[in-house]
């Protein structure tokens, strides 16, 4: 129902007010409000995968004399292209509106403005928490490794919480991908527990204080980077939403140095520790028709299963991906429209598509994502609700089967996409239900027109000829028809003669008279009917060709003689079987009858050939 759709659109609007990712329109230069301070900052840096995720938890205090409704987040300028996601919320877990802005006099930093949900009065405090995701922030070092070497990476950040405000106290927790640490910043480090390091607390840190925080550690996690992804979502109001996704994947970790040994890869457990062996996709629970293919064809190294809340497909590429290697494939599935498409009962022509924006794989970094929503032909009043900023948005038209003026297509482009972008977005449009009948009517009309033209074609004489020529042609066609029919009757009569002879042979062997009597009864009925049909054809020929009719009548007489000869032959054999005549008398009578039969049969064939000419 529409309540679900409105709820989802409402959530989307809330997300738009709460979140923003790099790529949104940059606002005009602003001035920094410097009377805020950061109190008790806790920063957590997660480097356990190839995406650096930073969580911030701190308290803002207004030490000025005026109320404020916004604060600013700053990041070093070199991180601007690496920021994939940034979001903040207050102590009530309500998302804040975050947008990138320009700040006067601070060219070495990139700023984001966060608007609070309430004014922060003088001396008042506000607890906020933030989440930042950075891509391509870890650099393999060395940049090339052999198959059996571990993958080491470097990560550089700021030792302190980089902020435009003074920080009263802060501490930093860093989680690495392994316990093997080649090198890490010593200053301020007070505890190391396995793969976790703690720095601080640091006190009274001035605004924009910067000092290098460096890590060189082992990270064998697969660096899954999709350089280009195309998602196509095609809506059919006949009950199906088809989704197809095209991927170009690269292992962006340390490049393989030397050759690849399949033997070592299969025999040694620690060989190619950073290789990409496979990945898992999660589709809607009632998905069906899953496929996984590339330019060669179907890839059989995949397995699908249904779980409580999703359909899971485990995918393995044709070969393990080592550092610097690439692969490409496409996959797809179908979802019933009731799962993704809702409508308003009061406005039945208004529909809301509600589906996810990002890719169905966890841990992917997508450098360039394009999402195309293909609406049905005739859709209008199209509006989109995407819960974050886009790099580009456009429309195009696509023509498919039975389309007349094409289907509208919404095209969304987004760079630097991570798991956090896998949120629902909505497309609202108007589509009249009668428009669904356009294609069936077009198909029906096409077939009707085809058969109508076919009927007209076979009925119209397109050649230029006189009436006499047309009559001669029709007369010839009827003559050919009757001749073919007479030949068919002749062949069927020969089959009847042969069938009755076979019945007599069987009676002679088995001594069961009923076998022959039943066959004779059927023979008489069938041959009588065939001779009558042949006589009717001969009579019909009299109005077309007298000579042909004469030959046809002669054939009918000959066929009647053949039937009589068959009867005489059988009577002679029956008399012999009853011992009423001797063997010599039987042979004499059969020779005479067979000679007459052969002569009559040859005459019939001659007359039939003359008719055909």
Coordinates of C-alpha atoms in Angstrom, one line a residue:
X1 CA 0.0 0.0 0.0
X2 CA 1.0 3.6 -0.3
X3 CA 1.7 4.0 3.4
X4 CA 4.7 1.8 3.0
X5 CA 5.8 3.9 0.0
X6 CA 5.3 7.2 1.8
X7 CA 7.2 5.9 4.8
X8 CA 10.1 4.9 2.6
X9 CA 10.1 8.3 0.7
X10 CA 9.9 10.0 4.1
X11 CA 13.0 8.1 5.3
X12 CA 14.7 9.0 2.1
X13 CA 14.0 12.7 2.7
X14 CA 15.4 12.3 6.2
X15 CA 18.5 10.7 4.9
X16 CA 18.9 13.5 2.4
X17 CA 18.7 15.9 5.3
X18 CA 21.1 13.8 7.4
X19 CA 23.8 12.5 5.0
X20 CA 25.9 13.8 2.2
X21 CA 28.8 12.2 0.4
X22 CA 31.6 13.9 -1.6
X23 CA 30.2 15.0 -5.0
X24 CA 27.4 17.2 -3.8
X25 CA 27.2 20.9 -4.8
X26 CA 29.8 22.9 -2.9
X27 CA 28.3 25.9 -1.0
X28 CA 29.7 29.4 -1.0
X29 CA 32.6 30.2 1.4
X30 CA 31.6 30.4 5.1
X31 CA 33.2 31.7 8.2
X32 CA 34.3 29.5 11.1
X33 CA 32.5 29.8 14.4
X34 CA 35.5 29.4 16.8
X35 CA 33.8 29.4 20.2
X36 CA 33.1 25.7 20.2
X37 CA 35.5 23.2 21.8
X38 CA 35.7 19.4 21.6
X39 CA 35.6 17.7 24.9
X40 CA 36.5 14.1 25.6
X41 CA 37.1 12.8 22.0
X42 CA 37.3 9.1 21.3
X43 CA 38.4 8.2 17.8
X44 CA 38.4 4.6 16.5
X45 CA 40.2 3.7 13.3
X46 CA 39.4 0.3 11.8
X47 CA 42.0 -0.9 9.3
X48 CA 41.0 -4.6 9.4
X49 CA 39.9 -4.5 5.7
X50 CA 41.0 -2.5 2.7
X51 CA 38.5 0.3 3.6
X52 CA 39.6 2.6 6.5
X53 CA 36.6 3.3 8.7
X54 CA 36.8 6.0 11.4
X55 CA 34.3 6.4 14.2
X56 CA 34.2 9.6 16.2
X57 CA 32.5 10.0 19.6
X58 CA 32.8 13.4 21.4
X59 CA 31.1 16.3 23.1
X60 CA 30.8 19.8 21.7
X61 CA 30.6 22.6 24.2
X62 CA 29.5 26.1 23.3
X63 CA 31.8 28.5 25.2
X64 CA 30.7 31.6 23.3
X65 CA 28.0 34.1 24.1
X66 CA 25.6 33.2 21.3
X67 CA 23.6 30.2 20.4
X68 CA 24.8 28.1 17.4
X69 CA 23.0 25.8 15.1
X70 CA 25.9 24.3 13.2
X71 CA 29.4 23.0 13.6
X72 CA 32.2 22.1 11.2
X73 CA 34.2 18.9 10.5
X74 CA 37.6 19.2 9.0
X75 CA 39.8 16.7 7.1
X76 CA 43.2 17.1 5.6
X77 CA 43.0 18.2 2.0
X78 CA 44.8 15.0 0.8
X79 CA 41.9 12.9 2.0
X80 CA 39.3 14.7 0.0
X81 CA 39.3 12.3 -2.9
X82 CA 39.3 9.3 -0.6
X83 CA 36.3 10.2 1.5
X84 CA 33.5 7.8 0.4
X85 CA 31.1 8.4 3.2
X86 CA 30.6 10.8 6.1
X87 CA 27.7 11.0 8.5
X88 CA 27.0 12.4 12.0
X89 CA 24.2 12.0 14.5
X90 CA 23.4 13.6 17.9
X91 CA 22.9 11.9 21.2
X92 CA 19.2 11.1 20.3
X93 CA 20.5 9.1 17.3
X94 CA 19.0 11.6 14.9
X95 CA 21.0 12.1 11.8
X96 CA 22.4 15.5 11.1
X97 CA 22.4 17.3 7.8
X98 CA 26.0 17.2 6.5
X99 CA 27.2 19.1 3.4
X100 CA 30.6 20.0 2.1
X101 CA 31.5 23.7 2.2
X102 CA 34.4 26.0 1.5
X103 CA 36.0 27.8 4.3
X104 CA 37.8 31.1 4.0
X105 CA 41.5 31.1 4.8
X106 CA 41.9 27.3 5.1
X107 CA 43.1 26.0 1.8
X108 CA 44.9 23.0 3.3
X109 CA 41.7 21.3 4.6
X110 CA 38.3 20.2 3.4
X111 CA 35.3 21.1 5.5
X112 CA 31.8 19.8 6.1
X113 CA 29.0 21.6 7.8
X114 CA 26.8 19.7 10.2
X115 CA 23.5 21.4 11.1
X116 CA 22.3 20.5 14.6
X117 CA 18.7 19.6 15.3
X118 CA 18.4 22.2 18.0
X119 CA 20.2 25.4 18.9
X120 CA 23.2 25.0 21.2
X121 CA 22.9 27.7 23.8
X122 CA 26.0 29.2 25.6
X123 CA 27.6 26.8 28.1
X124 CA 25.4 24.0 26.7
X125 CA 26.9 20.7 25.5
X126 CA 25.9 18.4 22.6
X127 CA 27.1 14.8 22.3
X128 CA 27.7 13.8 18.6
X129 CA 29.1 10.7 16.9
X130 CA 30.4 10.4 13.4
X131 CA 31.3 7.8 10.8
X132 CA 33.8 8.3 8.0
X133 CA 34.8 5.7 5.3
X134 CA 38.0 6.2 3.3
X135 CA 38.9 4.2 0.2
X136 CA 42.3 3.7 -1.3
X137 CA 43.8 5.0 1.9
X138 CA 46.1 2.0 2.5
X139 CA 49.0 1.7 0.1
X140 CA 50.7 -1.7 -0.5
X141 CA 54.4 -1.6 0.5
X142 CA 56.2 -3.2 -1.1
X143 CA 54.1 -2.6 -4.2
X144 CA 55.0 -6.0 -5.7
X145 CA 55.2 -9.3 -3.9
X146 CA 55.7 -12.9 -4.9
X147 CA 53.0 -15.5 -4.6
X148 CA 54.1 -16.8 -1.2
X149 CA 54.9 -13.4 0.4
X150 CA 52.5 -11.7 2.8
X151 CA 51.0 -8.4 1.8
X152 CA 52.2 -5.4 3.8
X153 CA 50.4 -2.0 3.6
X154 CA 51.0 1.5 4.9
X155 CA 48.5 3.9 6.3
X156 CA 49.1 7.5 7.2
X157 CA 46.7 9.6 9.3
X158 CA 46.8 12.4 11.9
X159 CA 47.9 11.5 15.4
X160 CA 45.4 14.0 16.7
X161 CA 41.7 14.6 16.0
X162 CA 41.9 17.1 13.1
X163 CA 39.4 19.7 14.0
X164 CA 38.8 23.5 13.5
X165 CA 38.1 23.7 17.3
X166 CA 40.3 23.2 20.3
X167 CA 40.2 19.7 21.7
X168 CA 40.3 19.4 25.5
X169 CA 41.1 15.7 25.6
X170 CA 41.2 12.9 23.1
X171 CA 42.3 9.3 22.7
X172 CA 42.6 7.1 19.6
X173 CA 42.0 3.3 19.2
X174 CA 43.4 1.6 16.1
X175 CA 42.5 -1.9 15.0
X176 CA 44.8 -3.4 12.4
X177 CA 44.2 -6.4 10.1
X178 CA 46.8 -8.6 11.8
X179 CA 49.2 -8.7 14.8
X180 CA 52.2 -8.3 12.5
X181 CA 53.3 -4.7 12.8
X182 CA 56.4 -3.7 10.9
X183 CA 56.4 -0.1 12.1
X184 CA 54.0 2.1 14.0
X185 CA 54.1 5.6 15.5
X186 CA 55.6 5.5 19.0
X187 CA 54.5 8.9 20.3
X188 CA 51.6 8.6 22.7
X189 CA 51.2 4.9 22.4
X190 CA 50.3 3.4 25.7
X191 CA 48.9 0.0 25.0
X192 CA 49.2 -2.8 22.4
X193 CA 46.9 -5.8 22.6
X194 CA 47.2 -8.1 19.6
X195 CA 46.0 -6.2 16.6
X196 CA 44.7 -3.2 18.6
X197 CA 46.8 -0.1 19.6
X198 CA 45.8 2.8 21.8
X199 CA 47.1 6.3 21.7
X200 CA 46.6 9.1 24.2
X201 CA 45.0 10.6 26.1
X202 CA 46.2 13.9 24.6
X203 CA 45.1 17.1 26.2
X204 CA 44.6 20.7 25.1
X205 CA 45.2 20.3 21.4
X206 CA 45.0 23.4 19.3
X207 CA 42.8 23.6 16.2
X208 CA 44.2 22.1 13.0
X209 CA 47.1 20.5 14.9
X210 CA 48.7 17.9 12.6
X211 CA 51.3 15.2 13.3
X212 CA 51.8 12.0 11.4
X213 CA 50.3 8.8 12.6
X214 CA 52.0 6.0 10.6
X215 CA 51.4 2.2 10.4
X216 CA 53.1 -0.4 8.3
X217 CA 51.5 -3.8 8.9
X218 CA 50.4 -7.1 7.3
X219 CA 47.0 -7.0 5.7
X220 CA 46.1 -10.0 3.6
X221 CA 42.5 -9.1 3.1
X222 CA 41.5 -9.1 -0.6
X223 CA 41.5 -5.6 -2.0
X224 CA 38.2 -5.8 -3.9
X225 CA 38.0 -2.8 -6.2
X226 CA 35.3 -2.7 -8.9
X227 CA 36.6 -0.1 -11.4
X228 CA 33.3 0.0 -13.1
X229 CA 29.8 -1.4 -12.3
X230 CA 26.6 -1.0 -14.3
X231 CA 23.3 -2.0 -12.6
X232 CA 20.1 -2.2 -14.7
X233 CA 16.7 -2.5 -13.0
X234 CA 14.0 -3.1 -15.5
X235 CA 10.3 -2.9 -14.4
X236 CA 7.6 -4.9 -16.0
X237 CA 4.0 -4.4 -14.8
X238 CA 3.3 -7.9 -15.9
X239 CA 4.7 -9.1 -12.6
X240 CA 8.5 -9.0 -12.7
X241 CA 11.5 -6.8 -12.0
X242 CA 14.7 -7.9 -13.8
X243 CA 18.0 -6.9 -12.4
X244 CA 21.3 -7.3 -14.3
X245 CA 24.7 -6.1 -13.1
X246 CA 28.0 -5.8 -15.1
X247 CA 31.3 -5.8 -13.2
X248 CA 34.9 -5.0 -14.0
X249 CA 36.9 -6.1 -10.9
X250 CA 40.5 -5.6 -10.1
X251 CA 42.7 -6.7 -7.2
X252 CA 44.1 -3.4 -6.1
X253 CA 46.6 -4.8 -3.6
X254 CA 50.2 -5.6 -4.0
X255 CA 51.0 -6.6 -7.7
X256 CA 52.1 -10.2 -8.2
X257 CA 55.8 -10.4 -8.9
X258 CA 56.9 -13.2 -11.1
X259 CA 54.8 -16.1 -12.3
X260 CA 51.8 -17.8 -10.7
X261 CA 52.1 -21.4 -9.6
X262 CA 48.8 -23.3 -9.6
X263 CA 50.6 -26.2 -7.9
X264 CA 51.8 -24.1 -4.9
X265 CA 48.4 -22.4 -4.7
X266 CA 46.6 -25.7 -4.3
X267 CA 49.2 -27.5 -2.1
X268 CA 50.4 -24.8 0.3
X269 CA 47.9 -23.3 2.7
X270 CA 49.9 -20.0 3.1
X271 CA 50.3 -19.5 -0.7
X272 CA 48.7 -16.4 -2.2
X273 CA 47.3 -15.3 1.1
X274 CA 45.9 -12.1 -0.4
X275 CA 44.3 -13.7 -3.4
X276 CA 40.6 -13.1 -4.2
X277 CA 39.1 -16.6 -4.2
X278 CA 35.5 -15.7 -4.3
X279 CA 32.8 -13.4 -2.9
X280 CA 29.2 -13.6 -1.7
X281 CA 26.2 -11.7 -3.0
X282 CA 22.9 -11.2 -1.1
X283 CA 19.8 -10.8 -3.2
X284 CA 16.1 -10.3 -2.1
X285 CA 14.7 -13.4 -0.5
X286 CA 12.2 -14.3 -3.3
X287 CA 14.7 -13.8 -6.1
X288 CA 14.6 -16.4 -8.9
X289 CA 16.3 -17.0 -12.2
X290 CA 19.8 -16.3 -10.9
X291 CA 22.7 -16.4 -13.5
X292 CA 26.4 -15.7 -13.5
X293 CA 28.2 -15.4 -16.8
X294 CA 31.0 -13.7 -18.7
X295 CA 32.0 -13.3 -22.4
X296 CA 32.8 -17.0 -22.7
X297 CA 29.5 -18.2 -21.3
X298 CA 28.0 -19.5 -18.1
X299 CA 30.3 -19.8 -15.1
X300 CA 29.5 -22.9 -13.2
X301 CA 31.6 -22.1 -10.1
X302 CA 28.7 -20.6 -8.1
X303 CA 26.3 -21.8 -5.5
X304 CA 23.0 -20.3 -4.3
X305 CA 20.9 -20.9 -1.2
X306 CA 18.0 -19.4 0.5
X307 CA 18.4 -18.0 4.0
X308 CA 15.9 -16.4 6.4
X309 CA 16.0 -12.9 4.9
X310 CA 17.8 -13.2 1.6
X311 CA 18.9 -15.4 -1.3
X312 CA 22.7 -15.9 -1.1
X313 CA 24.9 -16.7 -4.1
X314 CA 28.5 -17.6 -3.5
X315 CA 30.6 -16.7 -6.6
X316 CA 34.0 -17.9 -7.6
X317 CA 35.8 -16.4 -10.6
X318 CA 37.3 -18.7 -13.2
X319 CA 40.7 -18.1 -11.7
X320 CA 42.0 -16.7 -8.3
X321 CA 42.7 -13.0 -8.6
X322 CA 46.2 -12.0 -7.6
X323 CA 47.4 -8.5 -7.1
X324 CA 46.9 -6.3 -10.2
X325 CA 44.8 -9.0 -12.0
X326 CA 41.4 -8.2 -13.4
X327 CA 38.2 -10.0 -14.3
X328 CA 34.8 -9.1 -15.7
X329 CA 31.4 -10.8 -15.6
X330 CA 27.7 -10.1 -15.4
X331 CA 25.0 -11.5 -13.2
X332 CA 21.3 -11.1 -12.9
X333 CA 18.1 -12.2 -11.1
X334 CA 14.4 -11.6 -11.1
X335 CA 12.1 -10.3 -8.3
X336 CA 8.3 -10.4 -8.3
X337 CA 7.0 -6.8 -8.6
X338 CA 5.0 -7.2 -5.3
X339 CA 8.3 -7.2 -3.5
X340 CA 9.7 -3.9 -4.9
X341 CA 6.7 -2.0 -6.3
X342 CA 3.9 -0.5 -4.4
X343 CA 0.9 1.7 -5.4
X344 CA -1.6 4.0 -3.8
X345 CA -5.2 2.5 -3.7
X346 CA -6.6 6.0 -3.9
X347 CA -4.4 6.9 -6.9
X348 CA -3.9 3.5 -8.5
X349 CA -1.8 5.0 -11.3
X350 CA 0.9 6.1 -8.9
X351 CA 3.7 3.6 -8.3
X352 CA 6.8 3.6 -6.0
X353 CA 9.8 1.5 -6.7
X354 CA 11.8 0.8 -3.5
X355 CA 15.1 -1.0 -3.9
X356 CA 18.7 -0.8 -2.9
X357 CA 21.3 1.5 -4.6
X358 CA 24.6 -0.2 -4.0
X359 CA 26.0 -3.6 -5.1
X360 CA 25.0 -6.8 -3.3
X361 CA 28.6 -7.7 -2.3
X362 CA 30.1 -6.8 1.1
X363 CA 33.5 -5.2 1.1
X364 CA 33.5 -3.9 -2.4
X365 CA 34.9 -0.5 -3.3
X366 CA 33.2 0.7 -6.5
X367 CA 35.2 3.4 -8.3
X368 CA 32.4 4.2 -10.8
X369 CA 28.8 3.0 -10.3
X370 CA 26.0 3.6 -12.8
X371 CA 22.5 2.6 -11.9
X372 CA 19.8 2.6 -14.6
X373 CA 16.1 2.2 -13.8
X374 CA 14.2 1.2 -16.9
X375 CA 10.5 2.1 -16.5
X376 CA 7.6 0.8 -18.5
X377 CA 6.7 2.6 -21.7
X378 CA 4.2 5.3 -21.0
X379 CA 5.5 6.1 -17.5
X380 CA 5.3 9.9 -16.6
X381 CA 5.7 12.3 -13.7
X382 CA 8.9 10.6 -12.7
X383 CA 10.6 11.6 -9.5
X384 CA 13.6 10.0 -7.7
X385 CA 14.5 10.0 -4.0
X386 CA 18.2 9.0 -3.4
X387 CA 19.4 9.3 0.2
X388 CA 22.8 10.8 -0.6
X389 CA 24.5 13.0 -3.2
X390 CA 25.1 11.8 -6.8
X391 CA 27.8 12.8 -9.2
X392 CA 25.4 12.8 -12.1
X393 CA 21.8 12.2 -12.9
X394 CA 20.2 12.0 -16.4
X395 CA 17.5 10.4 -18.5
X396 CA 17.5 8.4 -21.7
X397 CA 15.2 6.3 -23.8
X398 CA 15.5 2.6 -24.5
X399 CA 13.6 0.7 -27.2
X400 CA 12.8 -3.0 -26.6
X401 CA 10.3 -5.5 -28.0
X402 CA 7.0 -4.0 -29.2
X403 CA 7.9 -0.5 -28.1
X404 CA 6.6 2.4 -30.1
X405 CA 8.1 5.6 -28.5
X406 CA 10.6 3.9 -26.1
X407 CA 10.9 3.4 -22.3
X408 CA 12.1 6.2 -20.0
X409 CA 15.4 5.4 -18.2
X410 CA 16.7 7.1 -15.2
X411 CA 20.5 7.1 -15.0
X412 CA 22.3 7.7 -11.7
X413 CA 26.1 7.9 -11.5
X414 CA 28.1 7.7 -8.3
X415 CA 31.9 7.4 -7.7
X416 CA 33.6 6.0 -4.7
X417 CA 30.8 3.7 -3.5
X418 CA 31.1 1.5 -0.4
X419 CA 28.9 -0.7 1.8
X420 CA 27.4 2.3 3.4
X421 CA 25.7 3.3 0.1
X422 CA 23.7 0.2 0.0
X423 CA 20.6 2.0 1.1
X424 CA 17.1 2.0 -0.4
X425 CA 16.1 4.6 -2.9
X426 CA 12.7 5.3 -4.4
X427 CA 11.4 6.1 -7.9
X428 CA 7.9 7.5 -8.0
X429 CA 6.0 7.6 -11.4
X430 CA 2.6 7.5 -12.9
X431 CA 1.6 4.7 -15.2
X432 CA -2.0 4.1 -16.4
X433 CA -3.2 0.5 -16.1
X434 CA -4.7 0.6 -19.6
X435 CA -1.2 1.3 -20.9
X436 CA -0.4 -2.3 -20.0
X437 CA -2.7 -3.4 -22.8
X438 CA -0.8 -1.5 -25.5
X439 CA 1.7 -4.3 -26.3
X440 CA -0.9 -7.1 -26.3
X441 CA -3.2 -5.1 -28.6
X442 CA -0.2 -4.3 -30.8
X443 CA 0.7 -7.9 -31.0
X444 CA -2.9 -9.0 -31.7
X445 CA -3.3 -6.2 -34.3
X446 CA -0.1 -7.3 -36.0
X447 CA -1.2 -10.9 -36.3
X448 CA -4.6 -9.8 -37.5
X449 CA -3.1 -7.5 -40.2
X450 CA -0.7 -10.3 -41.3
X451 CA -3.5 -12.8 -41.7
X452 CA -5.7 -10.2 -43.4
X453 CA -3.0 -9.4 -45.9
X454 CA -2.4 -13.1 -46.5
X455 CA -6.1 -13.7 -47.2
X456 CA -6.1 -10.8 -49.6
X457 CA -2.9 -12.0 -51.3
X458 CA -4.2 -15.5 -52.1
X459 CA -7.5 -14.2 -53.3
X460 CA -6.3 -11.5 -55.7
X461 CA -5.1 -12.3 -59.1
X462 CA -2.0 -10.1 -59.6
X463 CA -1.1 -11.2 -63.1
X464 CA -2.3 -9.3 -66.2
X465 CA -4.4 -11.8 -68.2
X466 CA -7.8 -12.0 -70.0
X467 CA -10.9 -13.6 -68.7
X468 CA -10.4 -16.5 -71.1
X469 CA -7.0 -17.1 -69.8
X470 CA -8.3 -17.0 -66.2
X471 CA -11.0 -19.5 -67.1
X472 CA -8.5 -21.8 -68.9
X473 CA -6.3 -21.7 -65.8
X474 CA -9.2 -22.6 -63.4
X475 CA -10.3 -25.4 -65.8
X476 CA -6.8 -26.7 -65.9
X477 CA -6.5 -26.6 -62.1
X478 CA -9.8 -28.6 -61.7
X479 CA -8.6 -31.1 -64.3
X480 CA -5.4 -31.6 -62.4
X481 CA -7.3 -32.0 -59.1
X482 CA -9.6 -34.8 -60.6
X483 CA -6.7 -36.6 -62.2
X484 CA -4.8 -36.7 -58.9
X485 CA -7.8 -37.9 -57.1
X486 CA -8.4 -40.7 -59.6
X487 CA -4.7 -41.8 -59.2
X488 CA -5.2 -41.8 -55.5
X489 CA -8.3 -44.0 -55.8
X490 CA -6.4 -46.4 -58.1
X491 CA -3.6 -46.8 -55.6
X492 CA -6.0 -47.4 -52.7
X493 CA -7.8 -50.1 -54.8
X494 CA -4.5 -51.9 -55.3
X495 CA -3.9 -51.8 -51.6
X496 CA -7.4 -53.4 -51.0
X497 CA -6.6 -56.2 -53.5
X498 CA -3.3 -56.9 -51.7
X499 CA -4.9 -56.8 -48.3
X500 CA -7.6 -59.4 -49.3
X501 CA -5.0 -61.7 -50.8
X502 CA -3.0 -61.6 -47.5
X503 CA -6.2 -62.5 -45.6
X504 CA -6.7 -65.5 -47.9
X505 CA -3.1 -66.6 -47.3
X506 CA -3.6 -66.4 -43.5
X507 CA -6.8 -68.4 -43.8
X508 CA -5.0 -71.1 -45.8
X509 CA -2.4 -71.4 -43.0
X510 CA -4.6 -71.2 -39.9
X511 CA -7.7 -72.8 -41.3
X512 CA -9.9 -70.1 -39.7
X513 CA -12.6 -69.2 -42.2
X514 CA -13.8 -66.1 -40.3
X515 CA -10.5 -64.4 -41.0
X516 CA -11.2 -64.4 -44.7
X517 CA -14.9 -63.7 -44.4
X518 CA -14.4 -60.6 -42.3
X519 CA -11.7 -59.3 -44.6
X520 CA -13.9 -60.0 -47.7
X521 CA -16.8 -58.1 -46.2
X522 CA -14.6 -55.1 -45.5
X523 CA -13.0 -55.4 -49.0
X524 CA -16.4 -55.3 -50.8
X525 CA -17.5 -52.2 -48.9
X526 CA -14.3 -50.3 -49.4
X527 CA -13.8 -51.2 -53.1
X528 CA -17.4 -50.3 -53.9
X529 CA -17.1 -46.9 -52.3
X530 CA -13.8 -46.2 -54.1
X531 CA -15.2 -47.3 -57.5
X532 CA -18.2 -45.0 -56.9
X533 CA -15.9 -42.1 -56.1
X534 CA -13.8 -42.8 -59.2
X535 CA -17.0 -42.9 -61.3
X536 CA -18.1 -39.5 -59.9
X537 CA -14.7 -38.0 -60.8
X538 CA -15.0 -39.4 -64.3
X539 CA -18.5 -37.9 -64.6
X540 CA -17.1 -34.5 -63.4
X541 CA -14.5 -34.6 -66.1
X542 CA -17.1 -34.7 -68.8
X543 CA -17.8 -31.0 -68.4
X544 CA -14.0 -30.2 -68.5
X545 CA -12.4 -32.5 -71.1
X546 CA -14.4 -35.1 -73.1
X547 CA -11.2 -37.0 -74.0
X548 CA -10.1 -37.2 -70.4
X549 CA -13.6 -38.2 -69.2
X550 CA -13.5 -41.1 -71.8
X551 CA -10.2 -42.3 -70.5
X552 CA -11.4 -42.0 -66.9
X553 CA -14.6 -44.0 -67.7
X554 CA -12.4 -46.7 -69.3
X555 CA -10.3 -46.8 -66.2
X556 CA -13.3 -47.3 -64.0
X557 CA -14.4 -50.2 -66.2
X558 CA -10.9 -51.7 -66.0
X559 CA -10.9 -51.3 -62.2
X560 CA -14.2 -53.2 -62.0
X561 CA -12.7 -56.0 -64.1
X562 CA -9.7 -56.2 -61.8
X563 CA -12.1 -56.6 -58.9
X564 CA -13.8 -59.4 -60.7
X565 CA -10.5 -61.1 -61.5
X566 CA -9.5 -61.0 -57.9
X567 CA -12.8 -62.6 -56.9
X568 CA -12.3 -65.4 -59.5
X569 CA -8.7 -66.0 -58.3
X570 CA -9.9 -66.3 -54.7
X571 CA -12.8 -68.6 -55.7
X572 CA -10.5 -71.0 -57.5
X573 CA -8.2 -71.2 -54.5
X574 CA -11.2 -71.7 -52.1
X575 CA -12.5 -74.5 -54.4
X576 CA -9.1 -76.2 -54.3
X577 CA -9.0 -75.8 -50.5
X578 CA -12.4 -77.6 -50.4
X579 CA -11.0 -80.2 -52.8
X580 CA -13.6 -79.5 -55.4
X581 CA -11.0 -79.1 -58.1
X582 CA -7.6 -80.7 -58.6
X583 CA -4.2 -79.0 -58.5
X584 CA -3.9 -79.1 -62.2
X585 CA -7.3 -77.4 -62.7
X586 CA -6.3 -74.8 -60.2
X587 CA -3.1 -74.0 -61.9
X588 CA -4.8 -73.7 -65.3
X589 CA -7.5 -71.4 -64.0
X590 CA -5.0 -69.1 -62.2
X591 CA -2.8 -68.8 -65.3
X592 CA -5.8 -67.6 -67.4
X593 CA -7.0 -65.2 -64.7
X594 CA -3.6 -63.7 -63.9
X595 CA -2.9 -63.1 -67.6
X596 CA -6.2 -61.2 -67.9
X597 CA -5.5 -59.3 -64.7
X598 CA -2.0 -58.3 -65.9
X599 CA -3.3 -57.1 -69.3
X600 CA -6.1 -55.0 -67.7
X601 CA -3.7 -53.5 -65.1
X602 CA -1.3 -52.4 -67.8
X603 CA -4.1 -50.8 -69.8
X604 CA -5.2 -48.9 -66.6
X605 CA -1.6 -47.6 -66.0
X606 CA -1.4 -46.5 -69.7
X607 CA -4.7 -44.6 -69.4
X608 CA -3.6 -43.0 -66.1
X609 CA -0.4 -41.8 -67.6
X610 CA -2.2 -40.3 -70.6
X611 CA -4.6 -38.5 -68.2
X612 CA -1.6 -37.0 -66.3
X613 CA -0.2 -35.7 -69.5

